[in-house]
PDB file of C-alpha atoms in Angstrom:
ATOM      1  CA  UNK A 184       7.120 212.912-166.123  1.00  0.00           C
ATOM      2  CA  UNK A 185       3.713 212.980-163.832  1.00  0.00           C
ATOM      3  CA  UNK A 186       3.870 208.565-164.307  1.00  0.00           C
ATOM      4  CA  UNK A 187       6.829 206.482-163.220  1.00  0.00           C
ATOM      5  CA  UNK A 188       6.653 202.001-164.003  1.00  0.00           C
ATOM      6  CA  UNK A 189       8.124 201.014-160.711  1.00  0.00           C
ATOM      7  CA  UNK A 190       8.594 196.694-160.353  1.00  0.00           C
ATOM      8  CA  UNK A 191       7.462 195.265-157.233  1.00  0.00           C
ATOM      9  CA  UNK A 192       8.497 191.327-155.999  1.00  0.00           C
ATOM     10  CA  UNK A 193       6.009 189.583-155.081  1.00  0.00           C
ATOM     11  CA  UNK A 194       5.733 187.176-152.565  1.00  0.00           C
ATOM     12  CA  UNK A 195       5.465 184.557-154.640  1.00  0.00           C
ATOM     13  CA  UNK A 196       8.241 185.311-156.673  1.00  0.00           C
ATOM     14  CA  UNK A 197       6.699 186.863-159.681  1.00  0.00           C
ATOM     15  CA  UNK A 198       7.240 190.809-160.786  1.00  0.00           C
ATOM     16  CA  UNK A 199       4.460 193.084-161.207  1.00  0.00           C
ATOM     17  CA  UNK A 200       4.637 196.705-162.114  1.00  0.00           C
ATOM     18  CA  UNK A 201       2.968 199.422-160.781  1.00  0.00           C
ATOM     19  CA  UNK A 202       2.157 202.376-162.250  1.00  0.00           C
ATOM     20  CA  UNK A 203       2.544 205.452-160.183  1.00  0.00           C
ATOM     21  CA  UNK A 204       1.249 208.857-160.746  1.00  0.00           C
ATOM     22  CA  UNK A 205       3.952 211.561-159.012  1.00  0.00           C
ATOM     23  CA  UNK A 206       1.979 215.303-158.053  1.00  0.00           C
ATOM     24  CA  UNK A 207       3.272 218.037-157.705  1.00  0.00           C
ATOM     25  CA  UNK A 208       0.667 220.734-156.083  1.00  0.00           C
ATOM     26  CA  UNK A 209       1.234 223.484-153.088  1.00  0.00           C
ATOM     27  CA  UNK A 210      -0.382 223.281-149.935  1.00  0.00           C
ATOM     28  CA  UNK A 211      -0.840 226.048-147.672  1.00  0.00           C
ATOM     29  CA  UNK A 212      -3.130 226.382-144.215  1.00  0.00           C
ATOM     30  CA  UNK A 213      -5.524 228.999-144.775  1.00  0.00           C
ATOM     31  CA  UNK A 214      -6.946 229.234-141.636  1.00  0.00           C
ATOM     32  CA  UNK A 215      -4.577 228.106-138.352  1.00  0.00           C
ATOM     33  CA  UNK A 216      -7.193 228.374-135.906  1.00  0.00           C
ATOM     34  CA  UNK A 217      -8.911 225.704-137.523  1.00  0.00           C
ATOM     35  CA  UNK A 218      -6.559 224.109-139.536  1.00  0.00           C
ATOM     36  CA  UNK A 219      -8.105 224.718-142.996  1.00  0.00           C
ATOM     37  CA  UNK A 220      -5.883 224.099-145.557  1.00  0.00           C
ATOM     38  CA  UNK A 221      -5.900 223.974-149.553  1.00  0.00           C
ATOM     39  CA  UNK A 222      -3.847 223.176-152.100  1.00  0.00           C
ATOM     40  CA  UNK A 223      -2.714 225.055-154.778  1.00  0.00           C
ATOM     41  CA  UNK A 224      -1.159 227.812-153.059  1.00  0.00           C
ATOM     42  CA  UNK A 225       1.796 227.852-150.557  1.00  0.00           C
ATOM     43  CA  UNK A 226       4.606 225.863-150.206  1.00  0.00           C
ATOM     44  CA  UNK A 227       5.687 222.819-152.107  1.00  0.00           C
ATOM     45  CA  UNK A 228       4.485 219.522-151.788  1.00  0.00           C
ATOM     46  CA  UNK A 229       4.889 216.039-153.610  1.00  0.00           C
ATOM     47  CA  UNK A 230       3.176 213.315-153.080  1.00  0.00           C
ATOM     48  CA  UNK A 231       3.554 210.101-155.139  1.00  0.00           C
ATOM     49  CA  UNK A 232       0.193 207.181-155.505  1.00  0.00           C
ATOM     50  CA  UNK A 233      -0.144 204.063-156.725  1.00  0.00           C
ATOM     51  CA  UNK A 234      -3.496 201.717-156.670  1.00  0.00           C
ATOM     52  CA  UNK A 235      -3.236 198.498-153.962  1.00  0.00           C
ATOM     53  CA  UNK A 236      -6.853 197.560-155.171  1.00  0.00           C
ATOM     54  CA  UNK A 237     -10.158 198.331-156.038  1.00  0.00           C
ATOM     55  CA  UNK A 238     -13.757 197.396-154.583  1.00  0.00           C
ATOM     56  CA  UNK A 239     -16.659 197.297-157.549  1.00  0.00           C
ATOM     57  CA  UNK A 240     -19.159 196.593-154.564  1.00  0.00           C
ATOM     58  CA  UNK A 241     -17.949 199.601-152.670  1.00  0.00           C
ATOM     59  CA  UNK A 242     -16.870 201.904-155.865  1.00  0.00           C
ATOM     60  CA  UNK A 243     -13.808 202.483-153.341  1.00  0.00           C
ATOM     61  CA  UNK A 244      -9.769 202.298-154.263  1.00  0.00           C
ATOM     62  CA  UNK A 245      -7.152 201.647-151.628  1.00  0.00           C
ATOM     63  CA  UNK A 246      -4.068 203.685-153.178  1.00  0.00           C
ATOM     64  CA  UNK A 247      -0.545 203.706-151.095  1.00  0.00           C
ATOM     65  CA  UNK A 248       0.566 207.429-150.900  1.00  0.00           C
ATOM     66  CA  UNK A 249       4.685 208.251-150.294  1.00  0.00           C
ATOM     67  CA  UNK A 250       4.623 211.812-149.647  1.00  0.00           C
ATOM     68  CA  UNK A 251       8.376 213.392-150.325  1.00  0.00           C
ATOM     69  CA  UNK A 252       7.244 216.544-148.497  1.00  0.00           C
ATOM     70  CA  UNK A 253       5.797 216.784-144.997  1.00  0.00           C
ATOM     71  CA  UNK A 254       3.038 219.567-145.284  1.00  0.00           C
ATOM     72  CA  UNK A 255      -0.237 220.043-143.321  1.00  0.00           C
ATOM     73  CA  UNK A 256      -2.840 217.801-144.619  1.00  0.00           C
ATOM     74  CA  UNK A 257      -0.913 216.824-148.062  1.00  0.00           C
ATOM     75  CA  UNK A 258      -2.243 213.414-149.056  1.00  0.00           C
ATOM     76  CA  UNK A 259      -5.468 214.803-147.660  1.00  0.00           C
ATOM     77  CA  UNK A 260      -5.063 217.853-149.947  1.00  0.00           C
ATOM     78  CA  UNK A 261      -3.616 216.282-153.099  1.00  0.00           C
ATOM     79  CA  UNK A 262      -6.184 213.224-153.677  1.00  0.00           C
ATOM     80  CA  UNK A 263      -8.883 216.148-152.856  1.00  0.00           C
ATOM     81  CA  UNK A 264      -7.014 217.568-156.057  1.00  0.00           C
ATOM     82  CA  UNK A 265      -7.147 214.701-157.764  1.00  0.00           C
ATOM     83  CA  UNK A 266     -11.036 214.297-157.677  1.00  0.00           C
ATOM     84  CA  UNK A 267     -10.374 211.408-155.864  1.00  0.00           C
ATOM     85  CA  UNK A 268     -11.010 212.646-151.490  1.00  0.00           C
ATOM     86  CA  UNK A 269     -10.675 210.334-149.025  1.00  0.00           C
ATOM     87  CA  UNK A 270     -13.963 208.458-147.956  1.00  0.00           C
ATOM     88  CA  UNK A 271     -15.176 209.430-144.513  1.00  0.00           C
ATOM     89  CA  UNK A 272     -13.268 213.080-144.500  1.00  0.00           C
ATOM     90  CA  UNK A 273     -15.802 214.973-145.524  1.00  0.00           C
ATOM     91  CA  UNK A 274     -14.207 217.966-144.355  1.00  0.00           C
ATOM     92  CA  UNK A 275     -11.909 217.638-147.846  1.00  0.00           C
ATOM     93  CA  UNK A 276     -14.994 216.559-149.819  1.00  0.00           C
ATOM     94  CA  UNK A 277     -15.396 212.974-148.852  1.00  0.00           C
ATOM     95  CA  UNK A 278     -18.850 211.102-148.539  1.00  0.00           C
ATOM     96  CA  UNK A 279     -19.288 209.645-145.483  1.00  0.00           C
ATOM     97  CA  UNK A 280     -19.283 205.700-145.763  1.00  0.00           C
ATOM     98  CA  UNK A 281     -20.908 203.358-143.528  1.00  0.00           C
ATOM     99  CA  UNK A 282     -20.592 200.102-145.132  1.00  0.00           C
ATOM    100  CA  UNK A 283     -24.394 199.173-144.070  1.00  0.00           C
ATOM    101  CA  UNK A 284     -27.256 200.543-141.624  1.00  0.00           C
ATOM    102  CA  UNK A 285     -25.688 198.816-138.536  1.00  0.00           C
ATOM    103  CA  UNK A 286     -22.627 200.766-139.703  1.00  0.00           C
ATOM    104  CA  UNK A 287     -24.969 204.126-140.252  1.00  0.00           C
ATOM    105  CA  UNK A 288     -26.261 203.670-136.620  1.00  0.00           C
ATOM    106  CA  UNK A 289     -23.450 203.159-134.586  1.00  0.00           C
ATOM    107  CA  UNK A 290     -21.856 206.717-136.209  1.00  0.00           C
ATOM    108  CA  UNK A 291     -24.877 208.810-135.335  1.00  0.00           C
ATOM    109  CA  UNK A 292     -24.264 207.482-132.028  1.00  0.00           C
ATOM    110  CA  UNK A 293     -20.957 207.896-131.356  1.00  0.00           C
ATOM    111  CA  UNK A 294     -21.735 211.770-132.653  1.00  0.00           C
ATOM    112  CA  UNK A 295     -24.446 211.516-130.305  1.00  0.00           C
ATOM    113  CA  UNK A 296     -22.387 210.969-127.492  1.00  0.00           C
ATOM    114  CA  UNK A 297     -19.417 212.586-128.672  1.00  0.00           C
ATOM    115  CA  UNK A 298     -21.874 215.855-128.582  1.00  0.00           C
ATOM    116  CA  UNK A 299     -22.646 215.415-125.084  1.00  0.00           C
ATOM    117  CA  UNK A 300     -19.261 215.410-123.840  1.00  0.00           C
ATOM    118  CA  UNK A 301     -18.807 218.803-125.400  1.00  0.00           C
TER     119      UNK A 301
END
């Protein structure tokens, strides 16, 4: 079963449930120079997620992730799989984010100077 109803106190003393969705995808690095990695391949890897909130303004989702595996990259990997990446990691297909122009700005120049140390 890929969906488990788990109950959750709260702190005010009520009981909510949460739904969480349990995967069950390989990872494997594909490149270890660089630390590529993908999933679908490889070696096991389960990683369970269930939604803290969601942000209309934002069209973002804050999910809490309990990996049962350790592998490279997994929660990376498996909400990649899930059509769902992780905003700012573009490098497993997240858009970068910037929350507003003042936002924008101060990440092209912390590149900037990030570049110039290289």
């Amino acid at each position: 079963d890929h969906k488990t109803n788990v109950k959750h106190l709260q702190e005010d003393g009520t009981v909510k449930d949460s739904l969480w969705l349990n995967l069950a995808v390989p990872c494997e690095i594909v490149c270890h120079k660089n630390g590529v990695c993908e999933a679908g391949n490889g070696k096991p890897a389960q990683t369970a997620f269930s939604v803290v909130a969601y942000d209309e303004v934002t069209d973002s989702t804050v999910v809490l992730a309990k990996p049962s595996t350790g592998r490279t990259h997994q929660i990376r990997l498996h909400l990649q799989y899930l059509g769902h990446p992780i905003g700012n990691d573009p490098n497993y297909g997240g858009e970068m984010f910037f929350g507003d122009a003042s936002g924008e700005k101060m990440c092209i120049l912390a590149k900037q100077k990030m570049d110039e140390i290289d």
